Structures are given as C-alpha cells and as structure tokens.
Coordinates of C-alpha atoms and ligand atoms in Angstrom, one line a residue:
Chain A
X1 CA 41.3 -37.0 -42.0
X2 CA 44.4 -39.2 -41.4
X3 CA 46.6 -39.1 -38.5
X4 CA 49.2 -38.8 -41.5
X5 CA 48.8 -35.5 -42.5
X6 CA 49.3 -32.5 -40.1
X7 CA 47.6 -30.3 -42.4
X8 CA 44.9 -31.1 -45.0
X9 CA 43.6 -28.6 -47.4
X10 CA 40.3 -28.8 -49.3
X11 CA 39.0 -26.7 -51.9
X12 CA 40.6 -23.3 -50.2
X13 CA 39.1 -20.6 -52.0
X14 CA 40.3 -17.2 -50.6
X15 CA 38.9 -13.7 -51.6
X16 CA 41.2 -10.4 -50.8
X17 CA 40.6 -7.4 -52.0
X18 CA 38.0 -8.1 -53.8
X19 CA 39.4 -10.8 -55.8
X20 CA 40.0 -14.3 -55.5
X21 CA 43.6 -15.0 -55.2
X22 CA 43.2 -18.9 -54.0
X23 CA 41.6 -21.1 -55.8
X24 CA 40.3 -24.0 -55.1
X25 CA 43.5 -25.5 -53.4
X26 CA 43.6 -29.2 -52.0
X27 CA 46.8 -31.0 -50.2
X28 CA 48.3 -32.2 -47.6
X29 CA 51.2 -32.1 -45.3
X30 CA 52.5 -35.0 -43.7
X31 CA 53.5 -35.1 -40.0
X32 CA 57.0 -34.2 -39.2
X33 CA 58.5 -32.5 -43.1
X34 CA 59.5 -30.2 -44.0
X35 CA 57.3 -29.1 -46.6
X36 CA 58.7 -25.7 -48.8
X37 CA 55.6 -23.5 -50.2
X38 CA 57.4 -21.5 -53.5
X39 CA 56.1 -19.4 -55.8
X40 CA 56.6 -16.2 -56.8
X41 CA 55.8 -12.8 -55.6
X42 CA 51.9 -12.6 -55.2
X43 CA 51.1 -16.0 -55.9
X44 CA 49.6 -16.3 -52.5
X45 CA 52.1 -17.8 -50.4
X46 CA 51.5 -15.9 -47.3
X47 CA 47.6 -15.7 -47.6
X48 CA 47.8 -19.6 -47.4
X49 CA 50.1 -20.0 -44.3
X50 CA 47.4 -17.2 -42.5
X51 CA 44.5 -19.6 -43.5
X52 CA 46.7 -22.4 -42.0
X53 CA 47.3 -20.8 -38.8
X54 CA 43.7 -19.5 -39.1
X55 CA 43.5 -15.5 -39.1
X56 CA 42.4 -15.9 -43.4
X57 CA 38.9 -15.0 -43.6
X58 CA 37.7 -17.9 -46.2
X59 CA 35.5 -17.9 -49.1
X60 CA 35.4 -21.7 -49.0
X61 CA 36.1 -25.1 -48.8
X62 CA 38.3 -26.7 -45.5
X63 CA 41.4 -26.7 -43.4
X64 CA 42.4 -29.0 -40.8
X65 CA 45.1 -28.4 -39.0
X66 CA 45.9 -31.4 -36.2
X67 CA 42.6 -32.8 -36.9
X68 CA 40.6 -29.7 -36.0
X69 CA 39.7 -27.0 -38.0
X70 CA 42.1 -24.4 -38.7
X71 CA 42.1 -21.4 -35.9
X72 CA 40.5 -24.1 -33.3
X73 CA 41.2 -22.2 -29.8
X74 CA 42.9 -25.3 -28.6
X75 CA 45.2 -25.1 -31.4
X76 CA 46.7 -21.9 -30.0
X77 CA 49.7 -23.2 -28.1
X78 CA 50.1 -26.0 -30.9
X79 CA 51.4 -24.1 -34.0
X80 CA 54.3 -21.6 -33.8
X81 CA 53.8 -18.6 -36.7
X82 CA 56.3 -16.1 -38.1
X83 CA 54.8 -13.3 -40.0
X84 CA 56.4 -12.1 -43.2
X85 CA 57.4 -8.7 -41.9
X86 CA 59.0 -9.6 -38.1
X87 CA 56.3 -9.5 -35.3
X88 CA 57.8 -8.5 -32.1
X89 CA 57.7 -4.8 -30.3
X90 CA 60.7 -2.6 -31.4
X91 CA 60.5 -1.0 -27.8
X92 CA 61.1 -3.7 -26.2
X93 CA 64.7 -6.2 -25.8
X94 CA 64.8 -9.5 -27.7
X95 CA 64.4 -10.8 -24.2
X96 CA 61.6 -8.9 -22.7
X97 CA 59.7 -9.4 -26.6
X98 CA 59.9 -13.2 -26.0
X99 CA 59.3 -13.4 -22.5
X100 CA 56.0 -11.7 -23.3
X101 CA 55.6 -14.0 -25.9
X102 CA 56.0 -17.2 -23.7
X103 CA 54.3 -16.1 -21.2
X104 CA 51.1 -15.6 -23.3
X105 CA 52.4 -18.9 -24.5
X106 CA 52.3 -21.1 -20.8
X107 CA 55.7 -21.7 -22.3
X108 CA 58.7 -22.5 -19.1
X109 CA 60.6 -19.1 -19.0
X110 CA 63.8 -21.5 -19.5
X111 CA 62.6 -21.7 -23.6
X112 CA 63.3 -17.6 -23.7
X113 CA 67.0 -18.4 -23.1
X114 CA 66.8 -21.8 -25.1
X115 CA 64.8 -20.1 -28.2
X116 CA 67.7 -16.8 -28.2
X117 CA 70.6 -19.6 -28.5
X118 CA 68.7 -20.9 -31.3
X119 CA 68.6 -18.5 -33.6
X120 CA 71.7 -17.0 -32.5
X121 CA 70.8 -13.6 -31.1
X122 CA 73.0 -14.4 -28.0
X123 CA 75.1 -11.5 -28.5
X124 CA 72.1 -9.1 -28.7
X125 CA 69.6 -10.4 -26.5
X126 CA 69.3 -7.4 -24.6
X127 CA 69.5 -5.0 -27.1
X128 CA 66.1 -3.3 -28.3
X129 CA 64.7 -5.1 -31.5
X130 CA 64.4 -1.8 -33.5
X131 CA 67.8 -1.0 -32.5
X132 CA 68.6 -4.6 -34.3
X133 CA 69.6 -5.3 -37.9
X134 CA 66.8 -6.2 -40.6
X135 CA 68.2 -9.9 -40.7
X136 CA 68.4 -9.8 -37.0
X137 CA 64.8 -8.6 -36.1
X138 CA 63.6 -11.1 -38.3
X139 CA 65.4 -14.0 -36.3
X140 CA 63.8 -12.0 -33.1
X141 CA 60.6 -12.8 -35.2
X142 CA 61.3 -16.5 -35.8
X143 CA 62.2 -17.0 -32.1
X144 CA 58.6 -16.4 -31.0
X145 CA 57.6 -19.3 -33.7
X146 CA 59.9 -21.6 -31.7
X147 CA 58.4 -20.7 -28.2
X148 CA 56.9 -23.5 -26.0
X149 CA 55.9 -27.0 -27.9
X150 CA 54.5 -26.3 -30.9
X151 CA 53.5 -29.4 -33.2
X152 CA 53.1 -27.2 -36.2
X153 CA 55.5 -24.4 -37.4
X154 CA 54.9 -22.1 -40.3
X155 CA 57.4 -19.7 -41.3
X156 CA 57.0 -16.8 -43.7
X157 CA 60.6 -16.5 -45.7
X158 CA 62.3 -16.8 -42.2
X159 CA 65.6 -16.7 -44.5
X160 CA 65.2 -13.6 -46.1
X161 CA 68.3 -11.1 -46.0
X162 CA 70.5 -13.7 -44.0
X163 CA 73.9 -14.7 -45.0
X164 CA 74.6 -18.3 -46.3
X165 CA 75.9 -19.6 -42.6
X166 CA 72.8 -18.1 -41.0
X167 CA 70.6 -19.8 -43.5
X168 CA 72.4 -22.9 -43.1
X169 CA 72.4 -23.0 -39.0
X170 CA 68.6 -22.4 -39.2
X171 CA 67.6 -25.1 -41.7
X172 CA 69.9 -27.5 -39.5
X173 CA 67.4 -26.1 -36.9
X174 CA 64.5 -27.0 -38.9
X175 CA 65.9 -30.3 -40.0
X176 CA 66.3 -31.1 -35.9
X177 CA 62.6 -30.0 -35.2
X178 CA 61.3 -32.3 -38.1
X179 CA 62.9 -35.1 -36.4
X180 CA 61.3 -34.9 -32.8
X181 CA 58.2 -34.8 -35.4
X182 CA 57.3 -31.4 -35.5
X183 CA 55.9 -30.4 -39.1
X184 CA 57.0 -27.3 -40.4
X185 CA 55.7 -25.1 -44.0
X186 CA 58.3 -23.1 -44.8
X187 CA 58.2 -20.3 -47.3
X188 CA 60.6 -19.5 -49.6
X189 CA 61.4 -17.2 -52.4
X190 CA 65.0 -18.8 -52.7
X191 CA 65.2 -22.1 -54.5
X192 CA 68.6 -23.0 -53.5
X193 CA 66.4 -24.0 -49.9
X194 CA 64.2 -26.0 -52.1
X195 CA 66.2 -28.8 -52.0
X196 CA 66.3 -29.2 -47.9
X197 CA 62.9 -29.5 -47.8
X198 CA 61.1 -33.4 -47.9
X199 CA 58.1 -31.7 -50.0
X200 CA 57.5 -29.1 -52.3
X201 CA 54.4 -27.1 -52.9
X202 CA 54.8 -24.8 -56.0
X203 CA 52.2 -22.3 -56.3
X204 CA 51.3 -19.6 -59.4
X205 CA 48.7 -17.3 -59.2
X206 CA 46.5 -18.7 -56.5
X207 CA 47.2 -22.3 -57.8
X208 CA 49.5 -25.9 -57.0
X209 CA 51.5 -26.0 -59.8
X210 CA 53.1 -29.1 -58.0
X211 CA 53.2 -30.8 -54.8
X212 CA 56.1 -33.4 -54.8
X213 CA 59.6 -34.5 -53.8
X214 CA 62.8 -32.3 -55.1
X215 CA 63.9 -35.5 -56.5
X216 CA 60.3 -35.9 -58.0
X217 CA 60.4 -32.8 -59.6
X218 CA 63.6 -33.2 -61.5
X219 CA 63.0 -36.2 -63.0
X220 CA 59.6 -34.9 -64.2
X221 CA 60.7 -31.9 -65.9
X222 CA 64.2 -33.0 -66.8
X223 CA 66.0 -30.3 -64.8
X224 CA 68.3 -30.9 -61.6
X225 CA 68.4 -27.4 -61.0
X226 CA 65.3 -26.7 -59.0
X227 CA 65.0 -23.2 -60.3
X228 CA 65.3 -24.2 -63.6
X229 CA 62.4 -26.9 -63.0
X230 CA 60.4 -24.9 -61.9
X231 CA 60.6 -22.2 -64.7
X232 CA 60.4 -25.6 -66.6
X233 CA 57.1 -26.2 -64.6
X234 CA 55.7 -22.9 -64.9
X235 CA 56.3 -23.0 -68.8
X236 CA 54.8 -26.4 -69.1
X237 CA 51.7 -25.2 -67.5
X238 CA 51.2 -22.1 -69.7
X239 CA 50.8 -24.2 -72.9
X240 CA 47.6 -24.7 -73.8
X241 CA 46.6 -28.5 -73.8
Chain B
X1 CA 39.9 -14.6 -20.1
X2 CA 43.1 -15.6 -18.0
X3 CA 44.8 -13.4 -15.4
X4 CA 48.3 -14.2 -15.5
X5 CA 47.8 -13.4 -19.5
X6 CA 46.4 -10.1 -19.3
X7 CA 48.9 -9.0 -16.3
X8 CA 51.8 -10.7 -19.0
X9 CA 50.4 -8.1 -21.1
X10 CA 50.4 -5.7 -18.7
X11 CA 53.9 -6.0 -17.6
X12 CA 54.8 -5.8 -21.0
X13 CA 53.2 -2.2 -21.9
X14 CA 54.9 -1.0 -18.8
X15 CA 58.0 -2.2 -19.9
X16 CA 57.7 -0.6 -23.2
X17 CA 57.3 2.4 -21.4
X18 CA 60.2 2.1 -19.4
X19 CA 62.4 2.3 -22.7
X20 CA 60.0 5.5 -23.3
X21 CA 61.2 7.7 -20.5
X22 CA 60.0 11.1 -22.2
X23 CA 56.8 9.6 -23.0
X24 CA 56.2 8.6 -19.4
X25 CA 57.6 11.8 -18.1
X26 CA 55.2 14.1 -20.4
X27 CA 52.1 12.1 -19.2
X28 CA 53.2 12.5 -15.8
X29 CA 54.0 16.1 -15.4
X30 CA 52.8 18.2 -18.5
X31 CA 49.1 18.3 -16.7
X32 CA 50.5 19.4 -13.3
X33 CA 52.4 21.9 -15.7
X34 CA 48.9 22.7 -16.8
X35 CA 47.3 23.0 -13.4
X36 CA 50.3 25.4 -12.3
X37 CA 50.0 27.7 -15.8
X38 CA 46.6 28.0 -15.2
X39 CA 46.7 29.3 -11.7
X40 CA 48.3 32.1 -13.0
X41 CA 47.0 32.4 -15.8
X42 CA 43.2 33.2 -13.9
X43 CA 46.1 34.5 -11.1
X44 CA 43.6 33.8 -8.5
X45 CA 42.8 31.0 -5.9
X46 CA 39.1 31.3 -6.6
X47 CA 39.1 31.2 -10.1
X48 CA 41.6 28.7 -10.7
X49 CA 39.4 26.4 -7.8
X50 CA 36.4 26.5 -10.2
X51 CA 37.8 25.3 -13.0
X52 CA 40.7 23.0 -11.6
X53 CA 38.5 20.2 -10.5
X54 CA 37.3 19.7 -14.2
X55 CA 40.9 19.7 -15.2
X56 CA 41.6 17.2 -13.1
X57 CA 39.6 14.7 -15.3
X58 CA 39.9 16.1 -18.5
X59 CA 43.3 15.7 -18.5
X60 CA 43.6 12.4 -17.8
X61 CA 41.1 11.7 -20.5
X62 CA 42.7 13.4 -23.4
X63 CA 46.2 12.1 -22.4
X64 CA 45.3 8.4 -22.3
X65 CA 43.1 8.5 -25.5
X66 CA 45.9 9.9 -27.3
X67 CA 48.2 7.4 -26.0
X68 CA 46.0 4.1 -26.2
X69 CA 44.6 5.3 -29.7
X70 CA 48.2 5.3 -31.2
X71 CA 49.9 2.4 -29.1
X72 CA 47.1 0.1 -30.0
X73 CA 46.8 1.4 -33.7
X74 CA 50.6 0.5 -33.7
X75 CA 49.4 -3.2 -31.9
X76 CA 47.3 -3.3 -34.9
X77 CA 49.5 -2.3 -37.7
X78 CA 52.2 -4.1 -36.9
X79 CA 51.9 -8.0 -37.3
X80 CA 52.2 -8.4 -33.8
X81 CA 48.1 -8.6 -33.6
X82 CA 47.6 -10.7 -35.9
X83 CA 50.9 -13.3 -34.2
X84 CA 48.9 -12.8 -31.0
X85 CA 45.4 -14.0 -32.5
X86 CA 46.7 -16.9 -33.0
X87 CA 47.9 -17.7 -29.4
X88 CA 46.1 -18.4 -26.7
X89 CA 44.9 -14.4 -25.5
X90 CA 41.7 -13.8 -25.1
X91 CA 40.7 -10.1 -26.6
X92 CA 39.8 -8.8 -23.1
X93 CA 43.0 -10.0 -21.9
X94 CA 44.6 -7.3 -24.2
X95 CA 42.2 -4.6 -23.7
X96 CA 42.1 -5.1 -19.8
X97 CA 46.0 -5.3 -19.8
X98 CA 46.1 -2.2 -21.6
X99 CA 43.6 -1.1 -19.3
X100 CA 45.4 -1.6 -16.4
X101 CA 48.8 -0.5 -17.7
X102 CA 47.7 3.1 -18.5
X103 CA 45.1 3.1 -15.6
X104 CA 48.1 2.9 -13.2
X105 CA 49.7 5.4 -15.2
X106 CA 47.1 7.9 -15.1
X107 CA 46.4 7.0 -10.8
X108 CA 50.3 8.3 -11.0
X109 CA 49.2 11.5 -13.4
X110 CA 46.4 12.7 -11.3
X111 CA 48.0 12.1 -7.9
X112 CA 50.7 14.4 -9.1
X113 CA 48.6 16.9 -10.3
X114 CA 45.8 17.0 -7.6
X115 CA 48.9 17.0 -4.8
X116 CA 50.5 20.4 -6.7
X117 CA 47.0 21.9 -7.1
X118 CA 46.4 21.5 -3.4
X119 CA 49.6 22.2 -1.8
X120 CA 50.5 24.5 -3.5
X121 CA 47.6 25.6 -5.7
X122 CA 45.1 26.6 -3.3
X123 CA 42.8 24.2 -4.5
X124 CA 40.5 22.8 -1.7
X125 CA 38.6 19.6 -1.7
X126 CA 36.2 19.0 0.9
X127 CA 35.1 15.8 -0.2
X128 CA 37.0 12.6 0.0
X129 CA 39.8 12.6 -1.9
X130 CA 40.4 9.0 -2.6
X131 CA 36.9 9.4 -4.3
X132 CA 38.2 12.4 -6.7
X133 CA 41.4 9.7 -8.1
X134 CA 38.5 7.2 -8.3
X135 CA 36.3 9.4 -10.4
X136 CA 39.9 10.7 -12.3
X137 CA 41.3 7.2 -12.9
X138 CA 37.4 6.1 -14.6
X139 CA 37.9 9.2 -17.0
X140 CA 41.5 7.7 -17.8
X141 CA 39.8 4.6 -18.2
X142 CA 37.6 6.2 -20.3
X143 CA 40.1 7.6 -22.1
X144 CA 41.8 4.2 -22.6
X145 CA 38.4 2.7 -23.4
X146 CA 38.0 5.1 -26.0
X147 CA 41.0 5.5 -28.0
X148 CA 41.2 1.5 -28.1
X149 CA 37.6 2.4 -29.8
X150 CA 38.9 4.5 -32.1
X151 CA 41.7 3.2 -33.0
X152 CA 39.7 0.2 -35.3
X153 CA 38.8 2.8 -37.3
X154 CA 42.1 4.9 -38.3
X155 CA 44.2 2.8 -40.6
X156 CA 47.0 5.6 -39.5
X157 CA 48.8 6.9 -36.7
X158 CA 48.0 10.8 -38.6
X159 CA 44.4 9.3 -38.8
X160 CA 44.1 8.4 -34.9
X161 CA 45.5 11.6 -34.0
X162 CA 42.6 13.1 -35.9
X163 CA 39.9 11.4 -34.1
X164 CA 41.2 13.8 -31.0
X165 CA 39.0 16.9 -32.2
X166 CA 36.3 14.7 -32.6
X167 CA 36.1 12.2 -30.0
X168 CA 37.8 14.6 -27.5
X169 CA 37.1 18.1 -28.1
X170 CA 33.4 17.9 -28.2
X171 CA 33.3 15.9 -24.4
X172 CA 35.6 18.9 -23.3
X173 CA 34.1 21.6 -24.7
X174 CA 30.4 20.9 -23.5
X175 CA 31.1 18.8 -20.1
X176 CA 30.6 22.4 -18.4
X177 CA 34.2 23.1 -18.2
X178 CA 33.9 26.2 -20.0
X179 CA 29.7 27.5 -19.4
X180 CA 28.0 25.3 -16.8
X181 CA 25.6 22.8 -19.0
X182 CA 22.4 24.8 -17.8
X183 CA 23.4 27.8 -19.4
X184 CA 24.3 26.2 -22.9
X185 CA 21.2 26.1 -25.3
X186 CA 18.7 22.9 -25.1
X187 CA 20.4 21.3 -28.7
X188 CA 24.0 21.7 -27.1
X189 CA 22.6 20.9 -23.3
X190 CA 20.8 17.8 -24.4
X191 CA 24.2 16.8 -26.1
X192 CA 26.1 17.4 -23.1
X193 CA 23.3 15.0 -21.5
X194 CA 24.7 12.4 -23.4
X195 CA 28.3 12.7 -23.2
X196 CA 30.5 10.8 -20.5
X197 CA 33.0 13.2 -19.5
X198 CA 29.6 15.5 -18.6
X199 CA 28.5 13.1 -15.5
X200 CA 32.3 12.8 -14.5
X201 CA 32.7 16.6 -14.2
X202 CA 29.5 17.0 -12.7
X203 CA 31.1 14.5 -9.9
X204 CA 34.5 16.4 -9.7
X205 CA 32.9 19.5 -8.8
X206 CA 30.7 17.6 -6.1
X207 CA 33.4 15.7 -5.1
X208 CA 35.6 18.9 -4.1
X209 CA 32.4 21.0 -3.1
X210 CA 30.6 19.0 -0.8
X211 CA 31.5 16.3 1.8
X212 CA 28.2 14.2 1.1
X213 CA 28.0 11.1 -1.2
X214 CA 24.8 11.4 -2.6
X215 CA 22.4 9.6 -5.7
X216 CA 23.8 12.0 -8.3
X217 CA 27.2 11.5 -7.6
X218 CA 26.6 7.8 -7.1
X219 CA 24.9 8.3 -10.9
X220 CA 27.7 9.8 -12.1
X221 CA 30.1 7.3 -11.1
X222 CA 27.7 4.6 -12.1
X223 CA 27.4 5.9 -16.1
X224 CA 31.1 7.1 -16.5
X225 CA 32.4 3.5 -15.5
X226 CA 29.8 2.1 -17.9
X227 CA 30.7 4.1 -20.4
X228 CA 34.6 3.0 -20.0
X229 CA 33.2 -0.8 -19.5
X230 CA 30.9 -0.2 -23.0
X231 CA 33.7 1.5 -24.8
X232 CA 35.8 -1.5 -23.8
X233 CA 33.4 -4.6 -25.2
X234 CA 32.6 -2.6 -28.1
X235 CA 36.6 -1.9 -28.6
X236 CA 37.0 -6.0 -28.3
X237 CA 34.5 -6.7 -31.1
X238 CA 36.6 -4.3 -33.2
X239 CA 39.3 -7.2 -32.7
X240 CA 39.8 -9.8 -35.1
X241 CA 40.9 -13.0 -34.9
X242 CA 40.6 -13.4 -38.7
X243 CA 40.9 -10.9 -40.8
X244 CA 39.8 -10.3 -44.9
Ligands
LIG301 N1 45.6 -7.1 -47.1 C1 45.3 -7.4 -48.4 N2 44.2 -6.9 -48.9 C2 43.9 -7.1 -50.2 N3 44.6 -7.9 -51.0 C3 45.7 -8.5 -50.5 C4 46.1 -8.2 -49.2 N4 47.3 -8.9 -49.0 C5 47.6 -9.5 -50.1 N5 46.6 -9.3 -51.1 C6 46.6 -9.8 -52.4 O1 46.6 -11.2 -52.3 C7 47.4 -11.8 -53.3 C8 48.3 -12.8 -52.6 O2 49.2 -12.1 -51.7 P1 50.2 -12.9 -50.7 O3 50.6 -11.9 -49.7 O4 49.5 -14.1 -50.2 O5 51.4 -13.2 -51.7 P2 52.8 -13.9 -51.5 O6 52.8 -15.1 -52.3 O7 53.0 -14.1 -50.0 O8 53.8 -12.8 -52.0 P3 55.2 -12.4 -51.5 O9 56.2 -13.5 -52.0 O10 55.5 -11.2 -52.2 O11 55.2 -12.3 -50.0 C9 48.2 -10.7 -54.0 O12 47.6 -10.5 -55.2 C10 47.9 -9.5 -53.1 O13 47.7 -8.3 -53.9
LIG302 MG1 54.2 -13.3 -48.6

C-alpha cells in the first residue's frame, strides 16, 4: 500500500443478484484527483463506489481505502458518500436533514450553513426536501457528502438533471476540494465532465476498459472527443485479438 | 454506542413529526377517542372499567408498531440507511433513538387517554398510577421494538402493514382482553403463555385492581421489558452495514 494512492483496488470480484457483475477489478486512485468512473448503464458503476465506501458485500479480492480496509469504523467520518438516488428525509428542511447529518457526523454546526452555500440551496434551505425540485434534492443529497472533513468523497452522478452553470459551479467545487488534497471518484454518465477530471476509469460490463488521463486517452484512440474515444475504446475491445 | 448520536437521531424523528401534524395528532387522540366510544358503547362504568385497563396498553402497542414498522421500512428503503452505515452510528444508536422518540410519544398517548378515562370515564385505578404509564410506555416500547422487527422482513410499506394481523392481532386477541386466558382452551392458553402483551395485561388489571406491588406483577414487568429489550437486539442484527 502507498501513501500515494487513496484508494487501491485488488481483484474486486462482486456477486449481485446472483451474478457476478465485477470482475476481478484492480487500481488505484491517487491522493487529491479527481478521478471520473464512466461507463454505461449497468456496467457497475455504483456497485463499485458502495464497495469503496464499504456497504458491497464482496465475493473477493481487496479494498483499501486510506490504508485500511474498506468500511473500517474509523473510516466513518473520513469519506463523504452521495447515493445515486438523493439520501436525505423528504420530511424534513434542507437544514434540519443536514444538521442531522453533521451531528451524526461530529461535524461544527457552522459546516450546515457553509455546506448549503456550497451547493447553492441558499434560497431553499428551509424548505422541505420533498417539496424541492429533482435537481435540487439531489444537491440536498451531495451536501451531506460535503459534511465535516472528509479525506475521501465519492459521488454517484451528483450532476445528473442540473443545468450547465450548476454543473459548472459544482465541478469548480470539486476542483477546490482536490486542491486542499481531498480525493474525490466521481461518477458520471456525461462525458462532457470527463474532461475535468485528472483520471479516468472507464468501465463495461463489470470490467476497466481504461484507467488513464483525458489526454491519455485521446492520443491512444485517436479521438479528441471523449465520447467518441470511448465508443472508440469500447469497439476496440470487442474485436477479437 | 454514543449518546449525543442516538438523541441527534432522536431529535430528528421528532422533528419529522413536527412537519406531520395529523400523524401526531391521530396517535395522540384517536385512542382516547377509543376509550370514550367504548364507554358508551358497553354504556356502563363497570363494564367499560374491565376492559379499559387492557386498552390502555393495547393501544399503545398497535399504534407504535404500525408507525415504527413503516417509518423504519421507509429508513430502509430509502438510501438514507445505507448513507448512515457508513458514518459513524452505531445500530443501537438508531434503534434506541427511535426508541426514545416514539416512547415519548406514546408516555404523551396514554397520559391522554388514562386522564379522559378517569375523569371523565369512570375508570378507577387503585394502584399507582405512575406504574400503569410505566407498564403502558413498555408495551409502546414493545410495539416500537417490534415493528423495527418486522420491518427487515417487508420489502414494502403494503407488506409491513400486513404484518399487523399477524404480529398484532394474535397478542390482542389472546392477551385476555376479550375471555380471561383461564377460560381459553389449553393450545390457545399455553399460546397466550407465551405472548408479551399477555404478562403486560395481566399487570394492567393488577395495577388498577389492587394497591400491592407484588412478584407477579414484578414478573410481568420483568418479561414485557425483556421482550421490548430482545425485540430490539434482534431488530439491530436485522441491520446491515453491508449489504448483497
Ligand atoms: N440490489 C441489487 N440486486 C441485484 N442486482 C443488482 C442490484 N443492484 C444492481 N444490480 C445489478 O448489478 C449490476 C451493476 O449495477 P450498478 O447499479 O452498479 O450499475 P451502474 O453502473 O451504477 O448503472 P447506472 O449508470 O444505471 O447507475 C447491474 O447488472 C444490476 O442489474
Ligand atoms: Mg449507478
């Protein structure tokens, strides 16, 4: 284990349902990126951030997370996590749902205020999440993620359904966090945010495809669009060898 | 386990109730409702005084499974569970907070209903009556205990709600509410034997019949608080931190 890598992944194997859905995965993450998992639908994405955060049951293999193993109890106020589908009580306000939050935390009660500013539900912080728009309560969501001091942040598509200058304030907040060395795994389904992250990990069916630069992966497959490199990718990897 | 946790958690189901106003208002007064429907329903004193005492912990039993079985089922359901596990809660931090949050809720419920009932009911209670919202707030408990139980094994809200007839109905239908246990035959008796709610009717009835504390009642409260305390650790090995 290096100090290098906040995350390192070996031989993951993942049963769900009564199939395996990852196979055999092994990387790394360095301290403070911004790495992007992509992939499509299915392929696994979110099963992988729950074995990093450590609520996966796992078929095999090992994941250390901060140099313990993944779902250590004194990793529990180290890694901020937003679920896919937002996490936070529709009865209750944005403020009262995070106040909770940071006080399971042992985060200051200043960080409810701070963490509202940040993903800009200032206007609606007293407003009850189910009351709140889909992109909204997913921002509700992501606040909790940002609660306290976490070291590691994994976000399930914390973009999905927002507007370009949403998207654009939040990965300026990512970018910020990455640089007081917090490492964040963000999930995407939109390539377009490929190319703010440092690393990518491109995933098909339960498999790395690639795990690289943006710039990396365009000058392998040819292709400065990301999308298209990755289709390129994908379609590279289906011929038989 | 950590204190200032599970009363976070606390504060926070009682603040969800607080946006909930009919909620909390049906818990609190449809079972003094109850109690005064029933009075003239039997429309006598005497009558109504047999059967009220039982009442007074049935009620609170029924109401807070309901209510735990679905909240929790929704804690479950929701991601919000699974965001929890992995933060620093303990399990029994969650159960006890929702353990206290509806405890106090049902201390408020069977107040209300045991101060109608006697002021204006005509019930009379010769025993203590801080003992009779002890013995009411362990059936809530109970209750609580139970429905977080339960509600591992419903993977729906319409599925939780169906555990009532069968986790429920049974307890009240034998705990000697409706033919005092030594009457019923030995099969149905000996099940009675083993239900919870049984031993905290039994101390109801003692409770507003007598004045004296003794080893039965003492029994009673003894196995309807283990029962709430079991129900409880079992309900916290139904909780995950990882899950398939
Ligand atoms: N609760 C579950 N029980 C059984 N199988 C599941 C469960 N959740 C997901 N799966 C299966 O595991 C595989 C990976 O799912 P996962 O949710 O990790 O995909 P994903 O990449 O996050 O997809 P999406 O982009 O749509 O969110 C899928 O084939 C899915 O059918
Ligand atoms: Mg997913």
């Amino acid at each position: 284990m290096d100090n290098y890598s906040a995350v390192v992944v070996e031989g993951l194997r993942v049963d769900r349902g009564g199939h395996q859905v990852l196979h055999d995965l092994t990387f790394g993450i360095p301290t403070g990126s911004i790495t992007g998992l992509l992939g499509p639908s299915g392929c696994g994405k979110t099963t992988l951030m729950r074995a990093v955060v450590g609520v996966q049951i796992v078929a095999g293999g090992a994941v250390t997370v901060l140099g313990k193993p993944a779902g250590h109890p004194s990793l529990r106020n180290k890694i901020g996590y937003a679920t896919q589908n937002p996490a936070t009580y529709a009865d209750l306000t944005v403020r009262e749902s995070l106040r909770y939050f940071a006080a399971v935390l042992g985060a200051p009660r200043t960080d409810v205020d701070r963490v509202i500013t940040e993903v800009g539900l200032g206007d609606h912080a007293d407003k009850l999440v189910g009351r709140l728009s889909g992109g909204q309560r997913s921002r509700a969501s992501l606040g909790v993620a940002l609660l306290g001091d976490p070291k590691l942040v994994v976000l399930d598509e914390p973009t999905v359904g927002l507007d370009p200058v949403l998207r654009e304030e939040l990965w300026t907040l990512f970018d910020n966090l990455a640089k007081r060395g917090v490492t964040l795994l963000v999930s995407s389904h939109v390539m377009d945010e490929a190319a703010r992250c440092e690393r990518l990990l491109l995933m098909r069916e339960g498999r790395i495809l690639a795990d690289e630069t943006p710039e990396e992966l365009r000058s392998q497959t040819g292709q400065y669009d990301l999308e298209r490199a990755f289709l390129r990718l994908i379609a590279d990897s289906e011929v038989p060898a | 386990m950590s204190v200032a946790i599970t009363l976070a958690t606390t504060r926070r189901i009682l603040t969800q109730l607080k946006h909930d106003k009919r909620t909390v208002v049906m818990m609190l007064v449809v079972p003094s409702l109850l109690m005064v429907l029933l009075r003239y329903m039997f429309n006598s004193e005497l009558a109504f005084s047999r059967v009220a005492p039982a009442l007074l912990g049935v009620f609170p039993f029924l109401i807070m499974f309901l209510v735990t079985s679905i909240t929790t089922l929704r804690e479950r359901t929701t991601a919000t569970l699974e965001r929890l596990m992995t933060m620093p809660l303990g399990k029994l931090d969650l159960l006890f907070g929702y353990a206290i949050a509806f405890g106090a809720l049902a201390l408020l419920q069977v107040a209300l209903a045991t101060g109608i009932s006697v002021a204006w009911l005509g019930l009379e209670i010769a025993g203590s009556l801080t003992l009779l919202l002890v013995i009411a707030m362990l059936d809530a408990l109970l209750g609580v205990a139970l429905g977080l139980l339960v509600s591992a094994f419903a993977r729906t809200e319409f599925q939780a709600v169906q555990f009532m007839p069968v986790v429920v109905l049974p307890q009240a239908l034998l705990c000697g509410l409706f033919l005092p246990r030594e009457e019923m035959g030995w099969v149905l008796e000996w099940l009675s034997n083993i239900l919870p709610l049984s031993y905290a009717v039994e101390a109801l009835n003692k409770v507003t019949a007598t004045t004296d504390v003794d080893g039965t009642l003492l029994r009673d409260l003894v196995i309807v608080a283990g029962s709430a305390l079991l129900a409880l650790v079992i309900g916290a090995a139904t909780l995950r931190r990882r899950t398939p």
